[in-house]
């Protein structure tokens, strides 16, 4: 285990053009877990997250909403901080790239690069994806128009006079760095991808933009703004005092881990190290790259319209079940499918049955038999010794996995330890021993309680609020810490005071009502309710095909409270299947035979495995909800607006 006494962990800073979703929650949760772990073993930790507020994407989102840029980004802060708070994410700082200190830092770094002759003026010609704030090569498109590989949107051709960072000069230095730091990227296969990319040759990087207003002015030519990635990456040093607090900066830099999704590896593994090298700064210790959370085999994202709102999940399952599921079930190194049934099963098996029952059993047995004060012991019984050995093994493996940032593997170690404690209790039947062999009874309870105390400490970073409650049943003063020095020896040997839980710690999740992913157009921006949208022309309106349809079939979608499946007759347009979130407002039988207005030229979309080929129009006023229906019994003549 690393002996250093500090731990600085970061998340990507998120684009505030949409509320957080489970994907962004996942990155932030991982950072929270690692920060809590390092803190609990005695390190001074700093956990940084925040927002990436500049650039064309945000500029366009603000303009679309008719709001000033700063007002727009200001309004997007609460949805993030609220969700992070709701999920118990205890960051030390929430960096915002529109803050004065961040802007000052970026300018200082760029002035340094200019002074070192690392930046020059040139002509920039490339394809740029506004959505991803990145470039795509021209040859990536089969039809002649460049398409962004990540989001599949068309990319813009850009030809302008820009300033370039001499990235090409860093090829050798970067390759040397990767060679001498083979564990720089976790998992290692990502490292190989980066090495191949750099070996193929590095082009100089266009580092300013002429047409982006919403950004930090480039110091040598304020008519241009700094490229959003050059601005954003600098957050990792601006937030820890590079410009404002040298002592703090010296303490925490370099970062011990940048947690990032696999989509942004190149920025962190190539551009960021090169900028740091050019500025004469140390490089981060590690990039921890996680996979995507998938829904219906696609990356979950706002723009793909399949994002799940973390707040809805929280309301249905609670903080700990969601934290536990994401941390254990999504193998950090791979993509993982989000599955409600799995979330329920994982919570019930590991937390309600395995851990929760264990707490009840041990504390009840101890309380009934006057054995609530537990002191450190050296077990003599063979089975108790075996559990003792298992506990030491768990500590070792847990630390190894956490050092490698494999949180899902670390959790499995704790689950297995809990199973081993349960096995000891089954085998020894202490309820019988209490009468016939009180000293063995005591040994079994002591060993089990000590092992349970350790298991709960190890799980603390993953489900902190539930573990705090659980600790109240094990120790008098529920403030606890593990210490890096003695974690291998006496950490599970403490004085305990057992008491029966006053409330159900991990209530079983019985029924899972699925949450429908929310399309971007319906709920994407918190701005949309308050802001007047721009006028559109008749031609734009005419692109929307509105049609009267007659509902022939209406039925509930299995496992969903909200969705109805409709079969709708559109006359000359034929019949279409529509999946709509109106089940809470309409009984299926009342809809059959009625007519309503639908959008019939929206791209089809899969909702819970069913293709929805049109969208019913509806309006909502508080609790009042109504689908839009023609006042008269119009015949089905296809479109009503074309
Ligand atoms: N602003 C840049 C990052 C700058 S860091 C200096 C950015 N922002 S983002 O809002 O698009 O968020 C990107 C990060 O969110 C991903 O790298 C990943 O960490 C997380 N995720 C977004 N969607 C995700 C999934 N579906 N699954 C898992 N994580 C994903 O890129």
XYZ file of C-alpha atoms and ligand atoms in Angstrom:
673
model
C 0.000 0.000 0.000
C 1.210 3.493 -0.767
C 2.701 5.201 2.242
C 2.074 8.809 1.207
C -0.071 10.739 3.591
C -2.234 12.664 1.146
C -4.718 11.641 -1.499
C -6.013 14.014 -4.162
C -8.782 12.603 -6.345
C -10.741 14.345 -9.100
C -13.756 13.706 -11.330
C -14.214 15.093 -14.820
C -15.839 18.495 -14.582
C -19.236 18.127 -16.206
C -20.841 20.183 -18.946
C -23.750 22.018 -17.367
C -25.945 21.898 -20.442
C -28.032 19.201 -18.775
C -28.754 17.900 -15.300
C -26.588 15.094 -13.892
C -27.489 11.523 -14.853
C -26.386 8.108 -13.641
C -23.251 8.227 -15.816
C -21.998 11.423 -14.233
C -23.175 10.205 -10.830
C -21.050 7.081 -11.340
C -17.805 9.031 -11.924
C -18.491 11.223 -8.907
C -19.460 8.276 -6.706
C -16.219 6.451 -7.517
C -14.212 9.509 -6.506
C -16.227 9.785 -3.282
C -15.595 6.127 -2.428
C -11.854 6.394 -3.029
C -11.651 9.650 -1.082
C -13.538 8.135 1.870
C -11.342 5.050 1.839
C -8.102 7.011 1.878
C -9.458 9.297 4.558
C -10.467 6.357 6.718
C -6.919 4.991 6.572
C -5.592 8.275 7.836
C -4.655 10.247 4.725
C -5.387 13.905 4.218
C -7.710 13.784 1.237
C -8.954 16.279 -1.277
C -11.857 15.339 -3.519
C -12.533 17.732 -6.358
C -15.470 17.917 -8.728
C -17.211 20.750 -10.566
C -18.495 22.125 -13.844
C -16.936 22.814 -17.236
C -18.839 25.982 -18.000
C -17.248 27.530 -21.091
C -17.273 26.692 -24.776
C -19.528 26.562 -27.764
C -21.859 23.894 -26.428
C -22.733 25.927 -23.344
C -22.856 29.136 -25.378
C -25.411 27.555 -27.709
C -27.459 26.124 -24.838
C -27.659 29.563 -23.178
C -28.595 31.233 -26.464
C -31.253 28.603 -27.129
C -32.758 29.457 -23.767
C -32.411 33.216 -24.289
C -30.387 33.611 -21.116
C -27.036 35.272 -20.475
C -24.128 32.820 -20.421
C -23.225 33.422 -16.794
C -26.875 33.288 -15.699
C -27.293 30.050 -17.579
C -24.344 28.302 -15.943
C -25.248 29.744 -12.535
C -28.707 28.217 -12.844
C -27.212 24.795 -13.589
C -25.119 24.575 -10.428
C -27.929 23.626 -7.975
C -29.085 20.526 -9.905
C -25.553 19.142 -9.594
C -24.796 20.140 -6.007
C -28.239 18.946 -4.876
C -27.846 15.536 -6.478
C -24.326 15.120 -5.137
C -25.580 16.017 -1.672
C -28.513 13.622 -1.961
C -26.129 10.793 -2.742
C -23.784 11.667 0.125
C -20.933 12.779 -2.128
C -18.607 14.739 0.133
C -16.357 16.704 -2.181
C -13.921 19.283 -0.811
C -14.376 21.756 -3.613
C -16.775 22.341 -6.466
C -14.712 24.068 -9.120
C -16.411 26.278 -11.723
C -14.458 27.328 -14.779
C -16.247 30.681 -14.892
C -14.838 31.580 -11.463
C -12.252 34.357 -11.276
C -9.573 32.213 -9.676
C -9.888 29.539 -12.328
C -9.718 32.110 -15.132
C -6.615 33.679 -13.560
C -4.957 30.267 -13.341
C -5.681 29.413 -16.966
C -4.257 32.746 -18.081
C -1.146 32.181 -15.986
C -0.589 28.735 -17.508
C -1.074 30.045 -21.030
C 1.256 32.972 -20.397
C 3.817 30.434 -19.311
C 3.353 28.426 -22.494
C 3.654 31.605 -24.595
C 6.831 32.641 -22.720
C 8.315 29.200 -23.375
C 7.603 29.567 -27.076
C 5.176 26.658 -27.014
C 2.418 28.469 -28.886
C 2.348 29.850 -32.440
C -0.206 31.252 -34.890
C -1.398 29.104 -37.783
C -4.355 28.147 -39.964
C -6.673 25.694 -38.487
C -8.745 23.398 -40.665
C -10.583 20.571 -39.078
C -13.899 18.992 -38.305
C -15.257 19.885 -34.928
C -18.126 18.328 -32.982
C -19.858 21.053 -31.010
C -21.623 18.562 -28.819
C -18.514 16.704 -27.688
C -16.234 19.742 -27.880
C -13.762 17.671 -29.842
C -12.470 17.011 -33.359
C -13.228 14.189 -35.748
C -11.179 13.244 -38.778
C -12.664 13.850 -42.223
C -12.166 10.301 -43.321
C -14.346 9.016 -40.514
C -17.447 9.621 -42.591
C -18.537 7.283 -45.333
C -20.860 9.764 -47.077
C -18.592 12.780 -47.195
C -19.856 14.645 -44.188
C -17.839 14.169 -41.069
C -19.755 12.595 -38.237
C -18.648 12.593 -34.664
C -17.835 9.043 -33.719
C -18.947 9.470 -30.157
C -22.385 11.074 -30.565
C -23.050 10.467 -34.270
C -23.865 14.109 -34.895
C -22.523 15.937 -37.950
C -19.238 17.711 -37.302
C -18.524 21.264 -38.497
C -15.643 22.084 -40.815
C -13.608 24.858 -39.287
C -11.077 26.965 -41.198
C -9.654 29.856 -39.238
C -6.555 31.555 -37.947
C -5.815 30.063 -34.547
C -3.057 29.626 -32.051
C -1.450 26.203 -31.812
C 0.175 24.390 -28.942
C 3.304 22.489 -30.067
C 1.946 19.102 -29.074
C 4.049 17.363 -31.724
C 7.184 18.229 -29.750
C 6.010 16.016 -26.910
C 5.752 12.698 -28.721
C 9.070 11.340 -27.458
C 8.695 12.747 -23.966
C 5.222 11.267 -23.651
C 6.308 7.854 -24.889
C 9.189 7.940 -22.444
C 6.814 8.872 -19.653
C 4.427 5.988 -20.465
C 7.384 3.647 -20.617
C 8.669 4.685 -17.221
C 5.161 4.777 -15.675
C 3.534 1.578 -16.934
C 0.727 1.899 -14.373
C -0.164 5.455 -15.298
C -3.506 4.317 -16.720
C -5.791 1.816 -15.055
C -6.843 -0.522 -16.711
C -3.699 -1.195 -18.709
C -5.401 -1.905 -22.055
C -6.308 1.788 -22.219
C -2.599 2.541 -21.891
C -1.894 0.491 -25.011
C -4.474 2.485 -26.983
C -2.869 5.737 -25.900
C 0.635 4.541 -26.764
C -0.502 3.511 -30.279
C -2.164 6.885 -30.750
C 0.964 8.805 -29.739
C 3.263 6.524 -31.751
C 1.176 7.244 -34.866
C 2.315 10.878 -34.619
C 0.968 13.943 -32.858
C -0.354 17.008 -34.653
C -0.055 20.409 -33.004
C -3.190 21.291 -31.107
C -5.347 24.268 -31.973
C -5.676 25.868 -28.580
C -7.824 28.957 -29.263
C -11.173 29.689 -30.945
C -12.105 32.767 -32.910
C -15.852 32.248 -32.980
C -16.497 31.161 -29.434
C -17.400 34.156 -27.306
C -18.072 32.305 -24.078
C -14.567 31.447 -22.978
C -11.404 32.827 -21.421
C -9.697 35.430 -23.647
C -6.350 34.216 -24.959
C -3.721 36.462 -23.297
C -1.656 37.108 -26.461
C -4.727 37.897 -28.597
C -7.938 38.622 -26.678
C -10.007 38.457 -29.889
C -9.770 34.682 -29.452
C -10.831 32.497 -26.540
C -8.969 29.527 -25.111
C -10.124 26.114 -26.379
C -12.481 24.662 -23.810
C -10.358 21.581 -23.094
C -7.267 23.737 -22.415
C -9.439 25.709 -20.028
C -11.144 22.692 -18.435
C -8.105 20.506 -17.740
C -6.546 23.347 -15.777
C -9.314 22.992 -13.166
C -7.279 20.245 -11.549
C -4.647 22.761 -10.489
C -6.707 25.944 -10.179
C -8.861 24.421 -7.445
C -5.933 23.444 -5.253
C -4.261 26.832 -5.241
C -1.784 26.866 -8.133
C -2.379 30.599 -8.426
C -3.722 31.423 -4.998
C -2.306 29.068 -2.383
C 1.210 27.698 -3.062
C 1.285 25.770 0.201
C -1.896 23.906 -0.584
C -0.753 23.306 -4.134
C 2.548 21.864 -2.927
C 0.665 19.589 -0.552
C -1.835 18.118 -3.006
C -0.300 18.253 -6.473
C 0.235 15.944 -8.306
C -3.199 14.367 -8.260
C -3.200 10.786 -7.047
C -6.074 9.839 -9.329
C -8.058 11.504 -12.069
C -11.268 9.461 -12.369
C -12.505 9.691 -15.956
C -14.822 7.917 -18.385
C -13.290 6.101 -21.341
C -14.493 8.832 -23.711
C -12.013 11.387 -22.436
C -8.827 9.349 -22.083
C -6.912 11.116 -24.862
C -7.445 14.543 -23.320
C -6.119 13.325 -19.995
C -3.403 10.949 -21.169
C -1.933 13.026 -24.008
C -2.961 16.701 -23.979
C -2.936 17.233 -20.217
C 0.482 15.630 -19.591
C 1.943 17.595 -22.529
C 0.576 20.897 -21.169
C 1.938 20.063 -17.724
C 5.341 19.124 -19.146
C 5.415 22.375 -21.106
C 4.524 24.339 -17.977
C 7.161 22.511 -15.959
C 4.705 20.832 -13.609
C 4.564 17.284 -12.289
C 2.216 14.829 -13.982
C -0.732 13.158 -12.248
C -0.002 9.781 -10.662
C -2.818 7.901 -12.261
C -5.783 7.986 -14.606
C -8.559 5.676 -13.486
C -10.665 4.987 -16.551
C -14.135 3.565 -16.133
C -16.534 2.178 -18.719
C -19.972 3.399 -19.709
C -23.245 2.714 -18.047
C -25.440 1.334 -20.785
C -29.189 1.337 -21.241
C -30.489 -0.968 -23.955
C -26.880 -1.513 -24.989
C -26.267 2.187 -25.634
C -24.219 4.649 -23.593
C -26.546 6.371 -21.187
C -26.544 10.050 -22.022
C -28.855 13.023 -22.126
C -28.274 13.533 -25.807
C -29.266 9.979 -26.679
C -32.461 10.432 -24.687
C -31.952 7.360 -22.518
C -30.705 8.985 -19.336
C -32.100 7.941 -15.967
C -32.682 10.726 -13.480
C -30.683 10.014 -10.288
C -33.287 11.845 -8.194
C -36.001 9.423 -9.308
C -33.754 6.501 -8.468
C -33.053 8.004 -5.076
C -36.756 8.390 -4.343
C -37.424 4.764 -5.251
C -34.404 2.948 -3.825
C -32.597 5.276 -1.435
C -29.013 6.473 -1.412
C -27.297 3.332 -0.190
C -28.939 0.799 -2.494
C -27.999 2.906 -5.530
C -24.458 3.597 -4.316
C -23.917 -0.073 -3.517
C -25.317 -1.284 -6.818
C -23.289 1.118 -8.957
C -20.074 0.445 -7.069
C -20.377 -3.333 -6.989
C -22.281 -4.314 -10.063
C -20.601 -2.025 -12.604
C -17.135 -3.530 -13.002
C -15.167 -0.298 -13.114
C -13.014 -1.380 -16.041
C -15.904 -2.340 -18.322
C -19.193 -1.091 -19.672
C -22.145 -2.266 -17.596
C -25.868 -2.382 -18.250
C -28.108 -0.649 -15.786
C -30.788 -3.061 -14.639
C -33.480 -2.383 -12.042
C -34.050 -6.027 -11.200
C -30.349 -6.485 -10.615
C -30.274 -3.423 -8.373
C -33.042 -4.921 -6.246
C -31.476 -8.383 -6.117
C -28.035 -7.037 -5.326
C -29.391 -4.942 -2.446
C -31.517 -7.742 -1.047
C -28.894 -10.476 -1.272
C -25.858 -8.566 -0.013
C -27.231 -5.866 2.248
C -30.621 -7.081 3.507
C -29.899 -10.825 3.778
C -26.170 -11.168 4.224
C -25.126 -8.056 6.161
C -28.426 -6.892 7.701
C -29.370 -10.315 9.085
C -25.884 -10.744 10.464
C -26.155 -7.560 12.491
C -29.555 -8.611 13.854
C -28.395 -12.114 14.708
C -25.171 -11.187 16.461
C -26.574 -8.262 18.448
C -29.722 -10.178 19.449
C -27.781 -13.254 20.583
C -25.330 -11.063 22.491
C -28.075 -9.010 24.159
C -30.126 -12.042 25.188
C -27.113 -13.678 26.779
C -25.405 -10.740 28.481
C -22.479 -10.747 26.113
C -22.644 -7.222 24.703
C -19.195 -6.023 25.819
C -16.679 -7.442 23.397
C -12.956 -7.183 23.951
C -10.096 -8.060 21.585
C -9.510 -11.811 21.465
C -7.175 -14.474 20.165
C -9.528 -17.279 19.070
C -8.732 -20.859 20.089
C -11.575 -22.788 18.513
C -10.629 -24.081 15.037
C -13.639 -22.547 13.264
C -13.150 -19.206 14.978
C -9.466 -19.336 14.015
C -10.492 -19.956 10.439
C -12.653 -16.838 10.463
C -9.758 -14.957 12.040
C -7.527 -16.020 9.139
C -10.238 -15.125 6.626
C -10.504 -11.668 8.145
C -6.772 -11.020 7.767
C -6.948 -12.264 4.192
C -9.921 -9.956 3.487
C -7.999 -6.928 4.719
C -5.047 -7.738 2.468
C -7.143 -8.352 -0.631
C -9.385 -5.362 0.028
C -6.368 -3.036 0.275
C -4.821 -4.509 -2.855
C -8.007 -3.956 -4.859
C -8.521 -0.438 -3.552
C -4.899 0.409 -4.352
C -5.683 -0.719 -7.897
C -8.982 1.224 -7.869
C -10.957 -1.986 -8.401
C -13.754 -1.101 -6.037
C -16.123 -3.807 -7.306
C -13.527 -6.478 -6.487
C -12.894 -4.963 -3.068
C -16.619 -5.117 -2.267
C -16.784 -8.779 -3.238
C -14.126 -9.487 -0.595
C -16.362 -7.960 2.079
C -19.425 -9.869 0.861
C -17.437 -13.075 1.156
C -16.319 -12.169 4.657
C -19.951 -11.591 5.676
C -20.859 -14.971 4.200
C -18.025 -16.567 6.200
C -19.358 -15.013 9.427
C -22.834 -16.327 8.614
C -21.353 -19.759 7.954
C -19.651 -19.769 11.365
C -22.929 -18.890 13.057
C -24.813 -21.611 11.170
C -22.208 -24.166 12.042
C -21.757 -23.279 15.687
C -25.426 -22.627 16.484
C -24.555 -20.226 19.316
C -28.189 -20.149 20.543
C -27.554 -23.759 21.674
C -24.031 -23.053 22.951
C -25.342 -20.322 25.240
C -26.784 -23.029 27.477
C -24.269 -25.838 27.093
C -20.916 -24.130 26.486
C -20.965 -20.445 27.538
C -17.246 -19.870 26.946
C -17.421 -21.133 23.357
C -20.621 -19.077 22.917
C -18.655 -16.031 23.975
C -15.778 -16.840 21.653
C -18.100 -17.278 18.665
C -19.920 -14.007 19.378
C -16.669 -12.146 19.968
C -15.059 -13.448 16.780
C -18.178 -12.797 14.694
C -18.678 -9.322 16.124
C -15.049 -8.334 15.530
C -15.195 -9.625 11.951
C -18.507 -7.835 11.377
C -17.039 -4.629 12.746
C -14.201 -4.873 10.261
C -16.536 -5.733 7.350
C -18.640 -2.675 8.130
C -15.574 -0.409 8.294
C -14.473 -1.635 4.887
C -17.937 -0.994 3.469
C -18.099 2.499 4.955
C -16.732 4.269 1.843
C -19.422 2.612 -0.290
C -22.517 3.069 1.896
C -21.498 5.625 4.505
C -24.887 6.656 5.854
C -26.065 3.078 6.519
C -22.714 2.088 8.006
C -22.909 5.023 10.418
C -26.241 3.608 11.654
C -24.840 0.098 11.789
C -21.812 1.220 13.796
C -24.154 2.478 16.515
C -25.005 -1.183 17.152
C -21.341 -2.166 17.428
C -19.439 0.602 19.097
C -20.285 3.182 21.736
C -18.712 6.122 20.026
C -19.739 5.621 16.432
C -16.924 7.819 15.092
C -14.451 5.317 13.751
C -11.353 5.232 11.626
C -8.964 2.673 10.302
C -5.324 3.454 10.556
C -2.880 2.831 7.764
C -0.209 1.700 10.222
C -2.091 -1.040 12.001
C -4.700 -2.043 9.473
C -3.068 -5.419 8.954
C -2.855 -6.310 12.596
C -5.251 -5.018 15.182
C -7.834 -3.116 13.210
C -10.453 -5.737 13.794
C -9.530 -6.123 17.423
C -11.350 -3.363 19.238
C -13.528 -2.941 22.288
C -17.105 -3.202 21.088
C -20.444 -2.566 22.749
C -23.243 -4.403 20.973
C -26.879 -3.302 20.853
C -29.863 -4.425 18.783
C -30.654 -2.053 15.862
C -33.461 0.372 16.707
C -34.654 0.393 13.116
C -34.492 -1.909 10.117
C -31.082 -1.206 8.616
C -31.571 -2.700 5.193
C -35.268 -3.167 4.456
C -35.906 -5.592 1.603
C -36.795 -4.029 -1.728
C -39.886 -6.017 -2.696
C -41.140 -4.548 -5.920
C -39.269 -2.592 -8.497
C -41.175 -0.070 -10.525
C -38.982 0.778 -13.469
C -38.121 4.325 -14.293
C -38.500 5.338 -17.887
C -35.394 6.978 -19.322
C -36.181 10.581 -19.987
C -35.784 11.944 -23.494
C -33.659 15.065 -23.712
C -36.495 17.058 -25.223
C -38.809 16.466 -22.293
C -36.756 17.171 -19.215
C -33.308 18.052 -20.317
C -32.731 21.521 -19.033
C -33.948 22.988 -15.802
C -34.096 26.250 -17.688
C -36.844 25.229 -20.002
C -39.803 25.957 -17.755
C -38.743 29.507 -17.039
C -37.320 30.708 -20.284
C -39.084 31.949 -23.379
C -37.815 30.147 -26.431
C -36.992 31.991 -29.632
C -39.658 32.375 -32.351
C -39.517 29.814 -35.135
C -40.538 30.268 -38.744
C -43.597 28.611 -40.305
C -41.216 26.451 -42.349
C -39.672 25.162 -39.140
C -43.090 24.428 -37.676
C -44.150 22.682 -40.874
C -41.374 20.156 -40.386
C -43.386 18.679 -37.526
C -45.981 16.267 -38.850
C -49.024 16.411 -36.584
C -51.681 13.800 -37.248
C -55.025 12.739 -35.833
C -54.969 9.094 -34.831
C -57.580 6.698 -33.502
C -56.481 4.531 -30.590
C -57.300 0.925 -31.410
C -55.443 -0.849 -28.619
C -54.326 0.485 -25.229
C -52.626 -1.626 -22.578
C -50.221 -1.273 -19.670
C -46.553 -1.969 -20.311
C -45.335 -4.800 -18.114
C -43.333 -3.746 -15.030
C -44.064 -0.075 -15.531
C -46.447 2.190 -13.638
C -46.124 4.985 -16.131
C -46.211 3.523 -19.599
C -49.064 2.541 -21.885
C -48.631 0.778 -25.211
C -51.027 2.076 -27.849
C -51.806 0.885 -31.345
C -52.996 3.863 -33.320
C -54.647 4.095 -36.744
C -53.479 7.110 -38.760
C -55.614 6.494 -41.878
C -53.453 7.005 -44.935
C -50.293 6.922 -42.777
C -51.117 3.415 -41.583
C -50.967 2.006 -38.053
C -48.252 2.813 -35.557
C -47.234 1.590 -32.116
C -46.896 4.339 -29.510
C -45.351 3.945 -26.060
C -46.377 6.814 -23.846
C -45.956 7.832 -20.205
C -49.644 8.492 -19.574
C -50.611 5.424 -17.518
C -50.926 7.396 -14.291
C -53.566 9.611 -15.894
C -55.582 7.327 -18.187
C -57.053 3.876 -17.810
C -56.316 1.927 -20.990
C -59.962 0.951 -21.490
C -61.037 4.624 -21.494
C -58.699 5.441 -24.349
C -59.722 2.711 -26.759
C -61.729 4.187 -29.640
C -60.839 7.812 -28.881
C -58.913 10.162 -31.154
C -55.928 12.327 -30.249
C -53.160 14.412 -31.808
C -49.775 12.772 -32.392
C -46.397 13.758 -33.819
C -45.900 11.177 -36.544
C -42.502 12.042 -37.993
C -40.390 11.788 -34.873
C -37.545 9.251 -35.218
C -38.699 5.933 -33.670
C -37.296 5.196 -30.225
C -37.160 2.090 -28.045
C -38.741 2.431 -24.631
C -38.439 -0.618 -22.395
C -37.756 -2.752 -25.407
C -40.822 -1.513 -27.348
C -40.449 0.710 -30.392
C -42.445 3.910 -30.149
C -43.245 5.188 -33.632
C -45.136 8.373 -32.778
C -45.676 10.683 -29.825
C -49.009 11.654 -28.315
C -49.400 15.348 -27.493
C -50.440 16.187 -23.947
C -50.505 19.151 -21.597
C -49.992 19.389 -17.862
C -51.059 21.977 -15.334
C -49.964 20.908 -11.866
C -51.808 17.652 -11.210
C -54.111 18.202 -14.205
C -53.030 16.226 -17.202
C -54.753 15.944 -20.551
C -53.917 14.439 -23.891
C -54.736 16.749 -26.812
C -57.896 15.600 -28.552
C -59.822 17.096 -31.502
C -62.990 18.830 -30.392
C -64.968 17.361 -33.290
C -64.940 13.825 -34.608
C -62.515 14.455 -37.464
C -61.820 11.714 -39.957
C -58.350 10.250 -40.136
C -56.892 12.111 -43.051
C -53.228 11.880 -42.224
C -51.469 15.059 -41.292
C -53.252 18.123 -39.956
C -50.285 20.369 -40.572
C -47.861 19.908 -43.370
N -16.391 18.499 -19.631
C -15.795 17.318 -20.096
C -14.783 16.804 -19.109
C -13.694 17.776 -18.784
S -12.616 17.150 -17.586
C -11.394 18.231 -17.531
C -16.869 16.262 -20.314
N -17.994 16.443 -19.621
S -19.306 15.499 -19.661
O -20.347 16.197 -18.989
O -19.555 15.090 -20.994
O -18.984 14.317 -18.730
C -18.091 13.392 -19.077
C -17.944 12.307 -18.042
O -19.191 11.868 -17.480
C -17.400 11.063 -18.699
O -16.055 11.092 -18.921
C -17.768 10.065 -17.700
O -16.874 10.209 -16.631
C -19.158 10.497 -17.273
N -20.180 9.838 -18.083
C -21.058 10.409 -18.947
N -21.882 9.441 -19.446
C -21.548 8.259 -18.944
C -22.089 6.961 -18.979
N -23.146 6.636 -19.689
N -21.523 6.030 -18.198
C -20.494 6.322 -17.357
N -19.974 7.524 -17.301
C -20.335 8.466 -18.183
O -16.604 15.337 -21.041
